[in-house]
Short mmCIF file of C-alpha atoms in Angstrom, two decimals:
data_model
loop_
_atom_site.label_atom_id
_atom_site.label_comp_id
_atom_site.label_asym_id
_atom_site.label_seq_id
_atom_site.Cartn_x
_atom_site.Cartn_y
_atom_site.Cartn_z
CA MET A 1 110.19 74.83 84.66
CA LYS A 2 107.33 77.14 85.64
CA ILE A 3 105.02 76.80 88.61
CA LYS A 4 102.02 78.92 89.60
CA LEU A 5 101.36 79.32 93.31
CA MET A 6 98.56 80.92 95.29
CA THR A 7 98.07 81.57 98.99
CA TYR A 8 94.65 82.39 100.41
CA ASN A 9 93.22 82.99 103.86
CA VAL A 10 89.59 81.88 103.47
CA LEU A 11 88.16 83.36 106.70
CA HIS A 12 87.07 80.55 109.00
CA GLY A 13 86.63 77.95 106.31
CA PHE A 14 83.82 79.84 104.53
CA ARG A 15 81.63 79.40 107.62
CA LYS A 16 80.08 81.70 110.17
CA THR A 17 82.17 82.18 113.29
CA LYS A 18 79.39 81.32 115.75
CA SER A 19 77.70 77.98 116.37
CA PRO A 20 76.34 76.13 114.41
CA TYR A 21 79.00 77.51 112.01
CA GLN A 22 76.78 77.59 108.95
CA LEU A 23 78.39 77.40 105.53
CA GLU A 24 78.31 80.73 103.67
CA GLU A 25 77.73 79.27 100.24
CA GLU A 26 78.01 82.56 98.37
CA ARG A 27 81.57 83.00 99.63
CA LEU A 28 82.55 79.44 98.78
CA LYS A 29 81.12 79.57 95.28
CA ALA A 30 82.86 82.89 94.59
CA ALA A 31 86.19 81.40 95.68
CA GLN A 32 85.65 78.25 93.61
CA LYS A 33 84.99 80.28 90.46
CA MET A 34 87.98 82.54 91.05
CA ILE A 35 90.39 79.69 91.75
CA ARG A 36 89.22 77.85 88.61
CA GLU A 37 90.03 80.96 86.60
CA VAL A 38 93.45 81.51 88.17
CA ASN A 39 94.24 77.77 87.94
CA PRO A 40 97.28 77.52 90.25
CA ASP A 41 99.52 74.46 90.40
CA VAL A 42 99.76 74.83 94.19
CA LEU A 43 97.29 76.49 96.57
CA GLY A 44 98.04 77.13 100.23
CA ILE A 45 94.91 77.75 102.30
CA THR A 46 95.06 79.30 105.75
CA GLU A 47 92.08 79.35 108.11
CA ALA A 48 91.16 76.07 106.41
CA CYS A 49 88.86 75.16 109.28
CA TYR A 50 87.28 71.71 109.68
CA SER A 51 89.71 70.05 107.24
CA VAL A 52 89.94 66.88 109.37
CA PRO A 53 87.33 65.02 111.47
CA ASN A 54 86.45 67.10 114.52
CA GLN A 55 84.07 67.53 117.44
CA PHE A 56 81.84 69.86 115.41
CA ASN A 57 80.91 67.11 112.93
CA ILE A 58 81.80 69.44 110.06
CA LEU A 59 84.18 68.32 107.34
CA MET A 60 85.46 70.58 104.57
CA ASP A 61 87.03 68.54 101.78
CA TYR A 62 89.12 71.32 100.26
CA ARG A 63 90.81 69.04 97.75
CA ASN A 64 87.49 68.18 96.10
CA LEU A 65 85.94 71.59 96.67
CA PHE A 66 88.71 73.18 94.62
CA ASN A 67 89.36 70.24 92.29
CA PHE A 68 92.97 69.44 93.16
CA LYS A 69 94.58 66.02 92.87
CA TYR A 70 96.66 66.05 96.06
CA SER A 71 96.37 67.59 99.52
CA ILE A 72 97.88 67.62 102.98
CA SER A 73 96.22 69.11 106.08
CA CYS A 74 97.65 70.57 109.25
CA PRO A 75 94.99 70.91 111.96
CA SER A 76 95.58 73.43 114.72
CA GLY A 77 93.33 72.40 117.58
CA PRO A 78 89.87 70.98 116.87
CA GLU A 79 88.84 73.75 114.49
CA TRP A 80 91.63 75.74 112.85
CA GLY A 81 94.46 74.80 110.51
CA GLY A 82 95.87 74.94 107.01
CA VAL A 83 95.74 72.88 103.83
CA LEU A 84 98.22 72.62 100.97
CA LEU A 85 96.66 71.59 97.65
CA SER A 86 98.56 70.56 94.54
CA GLN A 87 97.91 69.38 91.01
CA HIS A 88 101.23 67.53 91.18
CA PRO A 89 102.25 64.74 93.55
CA ILE A 90 103.11 65.73 97.12
CA ILE A 91 105.87 63.21 97.68
CA ASP A 92 106.66 64.24 101.25
CA ALA A 93 104.97 66.52 103.77
CA GLN A 94 105.33 67.42 107.43
CA PRO A 95 102.51 69.26 109.22
CA ILE A 96 103.77 71.44 112.08
CA SER A 97 101.48 72.90 114.75
CA THR A 98 102.71 74.91 117.76
CA GLN A 99 101.40 77.43 120.25
CA ASN A 100 102.59 80.15 117.86
CA GLY A 101 100.80 78.90 114.75
CA TYR A 102 101.01 76.16 112.16
CA GLY A 103 102.34 75.22 108.78
CA ILE A 104 103.23 72.46 106.33
CA ARG A 105 106.64 71.55 104.93
CA SER A 106 106.31 69.83 101.57
CA LYS A 107 108.09 68.42 98.57
CA ILE A 108 106.13 68.55 95.33
CA MET A 109 107.14 66.69 92.18
CA LYS A 110 106.61 68.40 88.83
CA GLU A 111 108.19 67.33 85.55
CA GLY A 112 110.55 65.02 87.39
CA LYS A 113 111.86 67.79 89.68
CA ILE A 114 111.29 68.27 93.40
CA ILE A 115 110.00 71.68 94.50
CA HIS A 116 110.21 72.61 98.17
CA VAL A 117 107.09 74.60 99.11
CA ASP A 118 106.11 75.47 102.69
CA LEU A 119 102.86 76.97 103.94
CA VAL A 120 102.92 78.89 107.23
CA HIS A 121 100.46 80.88 109.36
CA PRO A 122 101.59 82.50 112.61
CA LYS A 123 98.86 83.51 115.05
CA HIS A 124 97.74 87.12 114.79
CA ASP A 125 97.83 87.93 118.51
CA ILE A 126 101.40 86.97 119.40
CA THR A 127 104.63 88.97 119.47
CA GLU A 128 106.92 89.32 116.50
CA ILE A 129 109.50 87.27 118.41
CA ASN A 130 107.04 84.39 118.74
CA LYS A 131 106.20 84.62 115.05
CA MET A 132 109.91 84.41 114.30
CA SER A 133 110.12 81.29 116.49
CA LEU A 134 107.51 79.59 114.29
CA LEU A 135 109.20 80.64 111.05
CA GLU A 136 112.56 79.42 112.34
CA LEU A 137 111.18 75.87 112.37
CA PHE A 138 110.77 76.14 108.60
CA LEU A 139 113.78 78.25 107.66
CA LYS A 140 116.63 76.86 109.77
CA ASN A 141 117.16 73.89 107.46
CA LYS A 142 115.63 75.18 104.25
CA PRO A 143 117.00 73.82 100.94
CA GLU A 144 118.86 75.96 98.42
CA THR A 145 115.85 76.21 96.10
CA TYR A 146 112.86 77.06 98.24
CA ILE A 147 109.44 78.77 98.41
CA ILE A 148 107.46 79.75 101.50
CA LEU A 149 104.01 81.33 101.44
CA GLY A 150 101.05 82.14 103.65
CA ASP A 151 99.28 84.68 105.82
CA LEU A 152 102.17 85.85 108.00
CA ASN A 153 100.15 88.31 110.11
CA ALA A 154 103.07 90.72 109.82
CA TYR A 155 103.74 94.10 108.26
CA SER A 156 106.65 94.53 105.88
CA ASP A 157 109.45 96.89 106.87
CA THR A 158 109.20 98.43 103.38
CA ASP A 159 105.51 99.35 103.67
CA ASP A 160 104.32 102.64 105.19
CA TYR A 161 101.58 102.74 107.85
CA ASP A 162 99.90 105.51 109.82
CA ARG A 163 99.77 104.36 113.47
CA LYS A 164 96.86 106.63 114.36
CA LYS A 165 94.71 105.42 111.47
CA LEU A 166 95.57 101.81 112.20
CA ILE A 167 94.48 102.19 115.82
CA GLU A 168 91.18 103.70 114.71
CA THR A 169 90.61 100.71 112.44
CA PHE A 170 91.59 98.16 115.08
CA ARG A 171 89.19 99.72 117.57
CA THR A 172 86.27 98.66 115.38
CA PHE A 173 86.97 94.99 116.16
CA ASN A 174 89.44 95.07 119.08
CA PRO A 175 88.49 98.08 121.21
CA GLU A 176 90.32 97.03 124.37
CA ASN A 177 93.71 96.17 122.88
CA ALA A 178 93.86 98.22 119.70
CA GLU A 179 96.97 100.21 120.58
CA SER A 180 99.03 97.26 121.79
CA ALA A 181 97.99 95.13 118.80
CA VAL A 182 99.05 97.86 116.37
CA ASP A 183 102.33 98.50 118.15
CA ILE A 184 103.25 94.81 118.00
CA LEU A 185 102.65 94.77 114.24
CA LEU A 186 104.59 97.99 113.79
CA GLU A 187 107.70 96.40 115.35
CA ARG A 188 108.08 94.80 111.90
CA ARG A 189 110.70 92.23 112.87
CA LEU A 190 109.36 89.12 111.16
CA ILE A 191 109.65 90.17 107.52
CA PRO A 192 113.23 91.48 107.89
CA TYR A 193 114.10 88.18 109.59
CA ILE A 194 112.71 86.21 106.63
CA LYS A 195 114.62 88.36 104.16
CA SER A 196 117.78 87.90 106.21
CA GLN A 197 117.50 84.18 105.38
CA ASN A 198 118.33 84.96 101.73
CA LEU A 199 114.67 85.03 100.66
CA LEU A 200 113.00 87.48 98.30
CA ASP A 201 109.45 88.85 98.24
CA VAL A 202 107.74 88.07 94.90
CA PHE A 203 106.25 91.57 94.94
CA GLY A 204 109.58 93.36 95.28
CA ASP A 205 108.83 96.98 96.12
CA SER A 206 105.08 96.72 95.55
CA LYS A 207 102.88 98.05 98.35
CA GLU A 208 99.55 96.55 97.22
CA LEU A 209 97.37 95.64 100.20
CA THR A 210 95.93 92.17 100.83
CA ILE A 211 93.42 92.91 103.62
CA PRO A 212 90.60 93.84 104.06
CA THR A 213 88.29 93.30 101.14
CA PRO A 214 85.40 95.82 100.88
CA LYS A 215 82.87 93.44 102.43
CA TYR A 216 84.89 93.29 105.66
CA SER A 217 86.36 96.79 105.83
CA ASN A 218 83.80 98.17 108.32
CA GLY A 219 83.94 101.41 106.38
CA SER A 220 87.68 101.85 106.99
CA SER A 221 90.06 102.95 104.26
CA THR A 222 93.07 101.58 106.16
CA GLY A 223 94.40 98.26 104.95
CA ALA A 224 97.54 96.18 105.24
CA ARG A 225 99.74 93.70 103.42
CA ILE A 226 100.11 90.51 105.48
CA ASP A 227 100.02 87.74 102.83
CA TYR A 228 103.32 86.82 101.19
CA ILE A 229 105.23 84.51 98.87
CA PHE A 230 109.02 84.38 99.39
CA HIS A 231 111.60 82.50 97.32
CA THR A 232 115.33 81.90 97.08
CA PRO A 233 117.31 84.05 94.57
CA ASP A 234 117.83 81.17 92.13
CA ILE A 235 114.10 81.28 91.35
CA LYS A 236 112.87 83.86 88.82
CA VAL A 237 109.58 85.73 89.26
CA LEU A 238 107.70 85.89 85.96
CA SER A 239 104.61 87.57 87.41
CA SER A 240 102.88 88.26 90.70
CA GLU A 241 99.42 89.57 91.51
CA VAL A 242 97.06 90.41 94.33
CA ILE A 243 93.85 88.90 92.96
CA LYS A 244 91.18 91.62 93.02
CA ARG A 245 88.87 90.27 90.36
CA GLU A 246 85.19 89.42 90.79
CA GLY A 247 84.65 86.98 93.63
CA ALA A 248 87.65 88.04 95.68
CA GLU A 249 85.70 91.01 96.98
CA ILE A 250 83.21 88.80 98.84
CA ALA A 251 84.82 85.38 99.35
CA SER A 252 87.01 86.36 102.30
CA ASP A 253 88.42 89.30 104.24
CA HIS A 254 91.76 88.61 102.51
CA TYR A 255 92.60 88.91 98.84
CA PRO A 256 94.51 85.89 97.55
CA ILE A 257 97.93 86.43 96.06
CA THR A 258 99.56 84.49 93.25
CA ALA A 259 102.90 84.24 91.49
CA ILE A 260 104.31 82.42 88.49
CA LEU A 261 107.87 81.33 89.23
CA GLU A 262 110.53 79.82 87.00
CA LEU A 263 112.88 77.22 88.46
CA LYS A 264 116.09 76.08 86.82
#
């Protein structure tokens, strides 16, 4: 049985980051077109802001916006959170929100088989140890056949980075804490921890970056890979891709990633 998955950080729910948080329709429409073309079975959205009723009186109905049949939301405070969308029944789901981030544990039924798919999004400004604490909630009792995806806000231990160039980039949006923020990321403890749990990266040895897109690069040539799909060894990867087609360049600061997996 094959299943196509996508994970996508949509940058503050396609809205401006300052009140009154106006919808940026060009970004949303670009994402809608791209997702229609990719046509995933399951889509995990991080930074899916305003997905439940909130004090801002803004409601983003991601299930209908992206034409999926099933959805489960995990709010994180009054504004932030994630959404898992599926074209197949979500027969069980558990939203998890902590001080270190959020995620959704789910069971999805396709062709009479249950597929365990979790979405997770650690906060960007916490230590690698705290990110590991969030991931442990999902991985400590994971099933034998398992998939976890999301924006992990973590650098892979197999990817090469230039600390000096990263600091220069971080200073464009985080001038006061650029060095400490970079050094935390360069500890690179989270991804090795995930792999130690008998999980494989769908991209193998690929080093293709997932952030930033040109619209949000601030003129920097330095990027990073922080979006991932991991799976247990009994699952076969048929294809994987960082989506860099038309629309992805403007819809968010992240490129979405996708994989087609084969389950026994």
